[in-house]
Tab-separated table of C-alpha atoms in Angstrom:
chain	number	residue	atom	x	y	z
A	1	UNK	CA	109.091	66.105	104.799
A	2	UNK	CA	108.622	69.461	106.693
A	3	UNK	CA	107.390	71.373	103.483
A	4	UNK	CA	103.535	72.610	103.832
A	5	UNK	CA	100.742	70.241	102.419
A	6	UNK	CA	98.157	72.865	101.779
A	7	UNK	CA	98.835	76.485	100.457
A	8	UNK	CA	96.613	77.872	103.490
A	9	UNK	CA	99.742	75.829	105.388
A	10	UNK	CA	102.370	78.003	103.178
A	11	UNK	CA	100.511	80.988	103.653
A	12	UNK	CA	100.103	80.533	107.535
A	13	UNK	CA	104.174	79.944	108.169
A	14	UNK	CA	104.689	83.081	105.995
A	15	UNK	CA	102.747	85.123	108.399
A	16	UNK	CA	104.193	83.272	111.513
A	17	UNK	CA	107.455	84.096	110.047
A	18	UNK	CA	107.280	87.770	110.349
A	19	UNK	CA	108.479	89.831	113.945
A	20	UNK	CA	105.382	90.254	115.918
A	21	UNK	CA	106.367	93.611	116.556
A	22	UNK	CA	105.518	93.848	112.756
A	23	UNK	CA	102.926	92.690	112.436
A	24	UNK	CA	101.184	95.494	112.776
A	25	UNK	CA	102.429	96.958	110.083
A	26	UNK	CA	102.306	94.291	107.788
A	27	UNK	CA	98.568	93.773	108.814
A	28	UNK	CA	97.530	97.176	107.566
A	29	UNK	CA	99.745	97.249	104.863
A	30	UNK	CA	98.012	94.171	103.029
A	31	UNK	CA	94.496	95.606	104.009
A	32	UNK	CA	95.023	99.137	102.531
A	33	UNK	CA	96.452	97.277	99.729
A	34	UNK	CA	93.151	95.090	99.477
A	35	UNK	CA	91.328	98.627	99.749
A	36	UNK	CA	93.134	100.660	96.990
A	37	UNK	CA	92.792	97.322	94.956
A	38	UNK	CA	88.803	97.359	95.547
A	39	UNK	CA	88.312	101.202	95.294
A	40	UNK	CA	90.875	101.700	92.175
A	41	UNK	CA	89.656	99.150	90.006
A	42	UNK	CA	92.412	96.698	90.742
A	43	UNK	CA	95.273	99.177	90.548
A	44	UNK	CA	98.269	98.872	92.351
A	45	UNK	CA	98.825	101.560	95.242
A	46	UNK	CA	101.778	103.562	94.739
A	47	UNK	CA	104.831	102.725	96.908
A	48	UNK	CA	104.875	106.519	98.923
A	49	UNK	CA	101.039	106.471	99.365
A	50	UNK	CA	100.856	102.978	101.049
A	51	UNK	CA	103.471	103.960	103.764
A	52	UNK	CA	102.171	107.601	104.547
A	53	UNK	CA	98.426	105.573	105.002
A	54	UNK	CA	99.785	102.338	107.196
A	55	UNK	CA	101.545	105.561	109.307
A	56	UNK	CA	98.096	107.199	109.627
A	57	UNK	CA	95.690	103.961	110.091
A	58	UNK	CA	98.728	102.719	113.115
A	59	UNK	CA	99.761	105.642	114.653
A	60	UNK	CA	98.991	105.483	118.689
A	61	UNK	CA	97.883	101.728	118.395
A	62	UNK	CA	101.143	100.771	119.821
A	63	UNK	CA	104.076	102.015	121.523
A	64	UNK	CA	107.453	101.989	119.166
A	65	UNK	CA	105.320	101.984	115.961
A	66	UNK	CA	106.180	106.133	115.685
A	67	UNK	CA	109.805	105.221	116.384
A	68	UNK	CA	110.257	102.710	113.608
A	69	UNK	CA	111.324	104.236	110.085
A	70	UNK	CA	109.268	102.232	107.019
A	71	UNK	CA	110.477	102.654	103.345
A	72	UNK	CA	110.176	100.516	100.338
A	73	UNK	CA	113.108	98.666	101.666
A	74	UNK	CA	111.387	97.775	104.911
A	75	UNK	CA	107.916	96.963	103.273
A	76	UNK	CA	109.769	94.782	100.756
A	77	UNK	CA	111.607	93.307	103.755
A	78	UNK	CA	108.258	92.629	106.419
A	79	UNK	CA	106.146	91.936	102.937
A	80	UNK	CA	108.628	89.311	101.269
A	81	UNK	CA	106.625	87.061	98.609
A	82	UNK	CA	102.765	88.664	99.279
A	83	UNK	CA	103.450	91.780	97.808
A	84	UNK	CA	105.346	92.926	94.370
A	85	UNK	CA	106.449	96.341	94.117
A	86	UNK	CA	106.763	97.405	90.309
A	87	UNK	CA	106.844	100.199	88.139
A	88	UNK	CA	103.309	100.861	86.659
A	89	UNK	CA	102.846	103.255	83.347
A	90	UNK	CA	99.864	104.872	82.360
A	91	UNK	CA	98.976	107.514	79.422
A	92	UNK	CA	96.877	110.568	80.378
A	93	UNK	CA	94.939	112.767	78.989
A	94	UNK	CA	98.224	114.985	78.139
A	95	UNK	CA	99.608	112.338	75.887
A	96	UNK	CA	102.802	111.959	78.408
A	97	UNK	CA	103.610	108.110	79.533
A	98	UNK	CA	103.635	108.195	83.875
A	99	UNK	CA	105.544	106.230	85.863
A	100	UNK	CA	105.348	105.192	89.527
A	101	UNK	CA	106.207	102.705	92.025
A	102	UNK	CA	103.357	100.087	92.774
A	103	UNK	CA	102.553	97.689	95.181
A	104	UNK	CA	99.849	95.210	94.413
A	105	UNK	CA	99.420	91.398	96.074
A	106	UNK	CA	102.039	88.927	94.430
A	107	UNK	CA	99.428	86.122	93.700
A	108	UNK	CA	95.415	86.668	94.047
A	109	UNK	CA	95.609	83.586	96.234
A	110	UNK	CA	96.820	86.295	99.159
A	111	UNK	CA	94.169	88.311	98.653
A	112	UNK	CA	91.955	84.656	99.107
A	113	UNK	CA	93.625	84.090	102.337
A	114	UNK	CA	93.566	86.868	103.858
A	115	UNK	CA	89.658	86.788	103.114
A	116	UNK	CA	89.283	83.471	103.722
A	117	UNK	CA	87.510	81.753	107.021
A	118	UNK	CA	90.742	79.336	107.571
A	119	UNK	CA	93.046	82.179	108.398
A	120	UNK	CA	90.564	82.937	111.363
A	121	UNK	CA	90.974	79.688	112.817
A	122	UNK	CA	94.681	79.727	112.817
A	123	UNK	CA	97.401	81.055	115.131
A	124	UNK	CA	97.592	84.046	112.050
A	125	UNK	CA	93.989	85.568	112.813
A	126	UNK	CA	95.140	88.886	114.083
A	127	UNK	CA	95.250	89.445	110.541
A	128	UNK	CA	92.472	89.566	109.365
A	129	UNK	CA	90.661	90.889	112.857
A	130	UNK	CA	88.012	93.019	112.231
A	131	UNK	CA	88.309	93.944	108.445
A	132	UNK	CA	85.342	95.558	108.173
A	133	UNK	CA	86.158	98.162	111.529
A	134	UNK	CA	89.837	98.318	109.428
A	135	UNK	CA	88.169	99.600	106.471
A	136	UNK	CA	85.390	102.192	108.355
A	137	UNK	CA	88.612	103.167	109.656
A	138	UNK	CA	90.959	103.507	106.561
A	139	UNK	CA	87.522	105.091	104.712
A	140	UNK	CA	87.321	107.646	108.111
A	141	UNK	CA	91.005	108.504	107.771
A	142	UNK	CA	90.105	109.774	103.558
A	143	UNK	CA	87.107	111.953	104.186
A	144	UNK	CA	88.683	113.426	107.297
A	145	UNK	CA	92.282	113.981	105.238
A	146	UNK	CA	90.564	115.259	102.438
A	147	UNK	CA	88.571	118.191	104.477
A	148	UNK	CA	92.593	119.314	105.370
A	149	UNK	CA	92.443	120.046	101.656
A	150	UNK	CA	94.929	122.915	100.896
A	151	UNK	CA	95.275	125.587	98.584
A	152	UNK	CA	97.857	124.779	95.735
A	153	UNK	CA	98.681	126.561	92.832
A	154	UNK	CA	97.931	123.446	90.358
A	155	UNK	CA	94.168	123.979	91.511
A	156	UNK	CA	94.450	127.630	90.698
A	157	UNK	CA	96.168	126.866	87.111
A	158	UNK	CA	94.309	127.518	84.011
A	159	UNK	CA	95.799	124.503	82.339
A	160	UNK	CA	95.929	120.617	83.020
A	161	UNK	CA	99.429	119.930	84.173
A	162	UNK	CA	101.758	117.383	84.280
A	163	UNK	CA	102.490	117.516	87.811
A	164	UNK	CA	98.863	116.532	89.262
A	165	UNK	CA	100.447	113.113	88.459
A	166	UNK	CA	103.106	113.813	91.136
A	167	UNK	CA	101.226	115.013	93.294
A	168	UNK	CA	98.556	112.528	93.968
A	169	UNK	CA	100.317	109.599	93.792
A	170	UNK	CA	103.231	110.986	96.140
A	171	UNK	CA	100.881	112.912	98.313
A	172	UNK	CA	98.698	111.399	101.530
A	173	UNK	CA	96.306	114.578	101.141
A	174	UNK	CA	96.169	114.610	97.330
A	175	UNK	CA	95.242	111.108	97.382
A	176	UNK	CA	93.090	111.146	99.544
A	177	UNK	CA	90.944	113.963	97.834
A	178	UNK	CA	90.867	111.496	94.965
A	179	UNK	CA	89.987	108.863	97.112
A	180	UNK	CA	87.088	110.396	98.838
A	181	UNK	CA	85.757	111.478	96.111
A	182	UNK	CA	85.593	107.695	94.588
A	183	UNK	CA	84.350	106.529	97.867
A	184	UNK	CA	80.860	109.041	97.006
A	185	UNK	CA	80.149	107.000	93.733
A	186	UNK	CA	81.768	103.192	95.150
A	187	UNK	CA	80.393	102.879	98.261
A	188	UNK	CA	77.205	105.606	99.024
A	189	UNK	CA	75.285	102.106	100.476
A	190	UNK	CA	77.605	100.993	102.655
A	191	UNK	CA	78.701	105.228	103.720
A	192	UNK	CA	75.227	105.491	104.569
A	193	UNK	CA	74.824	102.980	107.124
A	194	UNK	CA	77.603	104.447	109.065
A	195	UNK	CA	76.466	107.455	111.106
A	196	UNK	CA	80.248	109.159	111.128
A	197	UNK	CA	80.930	107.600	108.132
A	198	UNK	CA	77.755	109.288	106.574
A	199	UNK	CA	78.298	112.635	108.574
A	200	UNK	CA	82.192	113.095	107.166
A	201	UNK	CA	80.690	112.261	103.439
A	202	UNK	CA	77.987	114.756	103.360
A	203	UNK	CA	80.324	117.330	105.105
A	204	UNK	CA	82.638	116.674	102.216
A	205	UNK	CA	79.927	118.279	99.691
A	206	UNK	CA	79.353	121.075	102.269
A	207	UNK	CA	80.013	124.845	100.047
A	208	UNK	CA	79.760	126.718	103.364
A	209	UNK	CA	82.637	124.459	104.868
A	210	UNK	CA	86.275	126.683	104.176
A	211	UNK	CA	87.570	122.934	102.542
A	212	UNK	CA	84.797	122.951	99.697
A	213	UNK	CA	86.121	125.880	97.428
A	214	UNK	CA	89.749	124.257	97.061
A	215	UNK	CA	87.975	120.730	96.611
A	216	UNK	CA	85.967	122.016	94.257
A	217	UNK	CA	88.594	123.225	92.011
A	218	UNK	CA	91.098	120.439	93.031
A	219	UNK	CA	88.828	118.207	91.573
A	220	UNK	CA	88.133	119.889	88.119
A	221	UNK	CA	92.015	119.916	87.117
A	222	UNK	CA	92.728	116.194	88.576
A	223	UNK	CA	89.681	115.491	85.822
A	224	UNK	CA	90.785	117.588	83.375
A	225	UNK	CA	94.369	116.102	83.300
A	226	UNK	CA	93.824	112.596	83.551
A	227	UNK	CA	90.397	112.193	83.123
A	228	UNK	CA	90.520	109.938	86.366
A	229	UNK	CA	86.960	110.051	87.560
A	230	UNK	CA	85.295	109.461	84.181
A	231	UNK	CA	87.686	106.423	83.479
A	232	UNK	CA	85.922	105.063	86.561
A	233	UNK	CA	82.518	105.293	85.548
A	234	UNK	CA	81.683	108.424	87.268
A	235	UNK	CA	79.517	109.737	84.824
A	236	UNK	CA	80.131	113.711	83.261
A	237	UNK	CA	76.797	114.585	84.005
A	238	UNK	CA	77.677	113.995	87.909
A	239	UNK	CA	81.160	116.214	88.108
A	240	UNK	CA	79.557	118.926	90.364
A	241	UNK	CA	82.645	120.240	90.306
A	242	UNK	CA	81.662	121.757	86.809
A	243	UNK	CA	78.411	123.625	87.698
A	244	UNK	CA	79.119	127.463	87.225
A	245	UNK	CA	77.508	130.063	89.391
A	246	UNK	CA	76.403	133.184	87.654
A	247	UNK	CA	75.309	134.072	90.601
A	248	UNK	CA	75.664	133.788	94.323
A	249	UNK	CA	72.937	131.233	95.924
A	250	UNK	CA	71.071	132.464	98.655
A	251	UNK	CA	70.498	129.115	100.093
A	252	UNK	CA	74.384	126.929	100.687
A	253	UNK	CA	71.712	124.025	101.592
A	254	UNK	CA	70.413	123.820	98.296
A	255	UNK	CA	73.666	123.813	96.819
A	256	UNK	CA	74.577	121.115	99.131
A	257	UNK	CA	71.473	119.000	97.837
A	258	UNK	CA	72.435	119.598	94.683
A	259	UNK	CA	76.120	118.512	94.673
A	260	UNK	CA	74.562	115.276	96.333
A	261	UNK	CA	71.858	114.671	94.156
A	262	UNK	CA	74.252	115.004	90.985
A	263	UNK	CA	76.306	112.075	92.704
A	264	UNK	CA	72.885	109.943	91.377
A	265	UNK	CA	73.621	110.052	87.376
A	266	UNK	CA	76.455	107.759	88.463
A	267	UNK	CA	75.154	105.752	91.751
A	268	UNK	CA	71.111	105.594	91.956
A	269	UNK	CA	72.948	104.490	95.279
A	270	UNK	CA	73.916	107.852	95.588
A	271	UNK	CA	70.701	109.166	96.504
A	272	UNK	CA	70.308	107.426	99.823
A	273	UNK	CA	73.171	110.165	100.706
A	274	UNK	CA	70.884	112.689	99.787
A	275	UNK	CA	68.341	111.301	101.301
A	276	UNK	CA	70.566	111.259	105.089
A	277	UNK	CA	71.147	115.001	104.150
A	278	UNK	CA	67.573	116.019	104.258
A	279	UNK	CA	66.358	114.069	107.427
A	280	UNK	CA	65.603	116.407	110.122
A	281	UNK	CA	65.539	119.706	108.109
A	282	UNK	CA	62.998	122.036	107.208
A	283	UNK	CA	63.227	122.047	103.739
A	284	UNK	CA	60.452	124.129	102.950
A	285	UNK	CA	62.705	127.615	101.922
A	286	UNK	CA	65.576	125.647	101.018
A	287	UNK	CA	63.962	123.663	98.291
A	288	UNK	CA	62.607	127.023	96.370
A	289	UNK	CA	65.505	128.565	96.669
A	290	UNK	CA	66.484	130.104	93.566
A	291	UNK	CA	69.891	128.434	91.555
A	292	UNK	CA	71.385	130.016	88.646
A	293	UNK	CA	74.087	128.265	87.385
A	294	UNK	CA	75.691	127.043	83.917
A	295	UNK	CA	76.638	123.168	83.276
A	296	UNK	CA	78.562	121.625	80.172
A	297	UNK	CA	76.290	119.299	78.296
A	298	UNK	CA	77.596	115.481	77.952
A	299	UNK	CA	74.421	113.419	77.718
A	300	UNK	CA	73.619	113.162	73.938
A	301	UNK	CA	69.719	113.427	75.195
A	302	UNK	CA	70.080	116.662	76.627
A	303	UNK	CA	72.259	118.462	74.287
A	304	UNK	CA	75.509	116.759	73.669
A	305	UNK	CA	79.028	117.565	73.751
A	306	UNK	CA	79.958	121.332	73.670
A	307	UNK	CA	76.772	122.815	74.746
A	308	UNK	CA	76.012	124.231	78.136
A	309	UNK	CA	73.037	123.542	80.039
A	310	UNK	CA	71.487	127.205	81.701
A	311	UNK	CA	69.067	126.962	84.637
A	312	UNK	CA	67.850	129.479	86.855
A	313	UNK	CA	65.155	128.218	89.056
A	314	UNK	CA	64.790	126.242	92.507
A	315	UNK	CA	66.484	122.302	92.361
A	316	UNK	CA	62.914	120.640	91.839
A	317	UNK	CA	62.511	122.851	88.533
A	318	UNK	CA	66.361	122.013	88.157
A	319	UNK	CA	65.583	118.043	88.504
A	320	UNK	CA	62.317	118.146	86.419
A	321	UNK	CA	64.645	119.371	83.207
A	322	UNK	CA	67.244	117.808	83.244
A	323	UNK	CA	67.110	114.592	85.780
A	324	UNK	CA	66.815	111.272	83.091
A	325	UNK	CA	69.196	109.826	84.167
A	326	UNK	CA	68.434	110.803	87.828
A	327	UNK	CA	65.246	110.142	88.325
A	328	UNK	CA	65.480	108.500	91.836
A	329	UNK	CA	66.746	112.011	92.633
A	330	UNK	CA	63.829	113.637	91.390
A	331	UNK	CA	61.411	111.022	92.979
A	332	UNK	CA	62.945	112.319	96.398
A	333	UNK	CA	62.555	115.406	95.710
A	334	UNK	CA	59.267	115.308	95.123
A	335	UNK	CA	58.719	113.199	98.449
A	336	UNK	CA	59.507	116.478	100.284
């Protein structure tokens, strides 16, 4: 007689169920779970990840969250039947099988509720309060880890390695250099509507910012080991990660265009991010500045695999060679 008639009627005593000094917690955990799952493709988050970002996105918001200790334990515990924590393989590019702790929702109908419009008229609506402010904030909390970007020695390696695995998916700051970096080619629409949201994103892409250099090459051995930003649809001919400088450009706000504007072969989206970037500047000298740099060939159209594209001219000449599958880059070029 007392058992729930609807599901949203399961679902809402399962959230009146847990401490309300919890629920905090458990109300961030399920979003950043909901935002992995949208940014990754689906993917589970890994176990280590998940806590370090609910510590991050709750930290000051109230005042015994710092003294409370969270491991997968606890989040099992606060979580009960809306999450599963499993292990999750994957192959990489090395051949080597990787293993990890994930947490993903236990049945897509949580992911409905928490979305839904009943849960906001029921005594549960705290969590779902102002998703969209949760995820500005969770997407503010990537691009500002991600600047912190240190040096490490897997970076500096010659050689994919194993560990990059280890590190990212153990690591708040590794991840969230991956992370960012996704959010460029996911989200540039929604990024650009968001003054600090846009600001943080361009600054990312900065070369004259001390973070860019380690990015830079961070980002060229995560690809090169597990091939992660290609397996999510962000194009080869958009790594700017893999433009070589034969020289040193006298202009670091061309080069910022540029890494922008290569963004576009995998998000015409993209461009509206370039677009932000050149509002307000005189881009008279900047635009002629000279670029001489070397880029590995993957379109078929312009080369194909194994070549290397050479260019040494300003980014309009740069665009008008080698921009098919750019072209809304090119067209804004051309509007300046």
């Amino acid at each position: 007689k007392n058992l729930p008639k609807t599901l949203e009627e399961t679902y809402d005593r399962i959230f009146l169920m847990i401490p309300e000094e919890e629920q905090l917690f458990v109300h961030h955990a399920l979003q950043r779970i909901r935002y992995h799952n949208e940014l990754y493709g689906g993917e589970g988050i890994p176990c280590a990840t998940l806590l370090q970002g609910v510590g991050e996105s709750t930290a000051g918001l109230t005042a015994n969250q710092n003294e409370r200790f969270y491991d997968n334990d606890t989040l099992r515990e606060l979580c009960g039947c809306l999450i599963n924590i499993t292990p999750e393989n994957s192959t990489h590019t090395l051949g080597n099988i990787h293993t990890i702790l994930a947490v993903s929702f236990a049945h897509y109908t949580v992911r409905e509720y928490l979305d839904s419009t009943c849960i906001s008229k029921s005594s549960t609506a705290n969590f779902t309060a102002c998703k969209e402010n949760l995820n500005q904030n969770f997407m503010e909390i990537t691009f500002l880890e991600a600047q912190r970007i240190e040096p490490n020695e897997l970076w500096e390696s010659e050689i994919a390695s194993n560990d990059i695995y280890d590190v990212i998916d153990g690591d708040f700051n590794a991840y969230c250099v991956v992370s960012a970096l996704l959010l460029l080619c996911k989200w540039p629409r929604e990024i650009s509507q968001q003054d600090t949201l846009c600001t943080l994103a361009i600054d990312l892409l900065d070369p004259s910012k001390p973070h860019f250099q380690i990015l830079d090459a961070a980002a060229l051995h995560i690809e090169a080991s597990m091939s992660l930003f290609s397996d999510r649809g962000w194009l080869g001919e958009g790594h700017f990660w893999s433009v070589i400088w034969d020289a040193e450009p006298s202009d670091t706000d061309a080069v910022h265009l540029l890494n922008l504007l290569l963004l576009g072969y995998s998000s015409r989206e993209c461009v509206l991010l370039a677009e932000k970037f050149l509002q307000g500047k005189d881009t008279k000298n900047f635009l002629q500045s000279r670029l001489t740099f070397r880029k590995p060939v993957l379109d078929v159209y312009l080369g194909g695999d194994g070549e290397e594209y050479i260019f040494d001219g300003s980014i309009i000449e740069a665009f008008a060679q080698f921009a098919l599958d750019c072209v809304d880059g090119f067209k804004l070029l051309l509007e300046y």
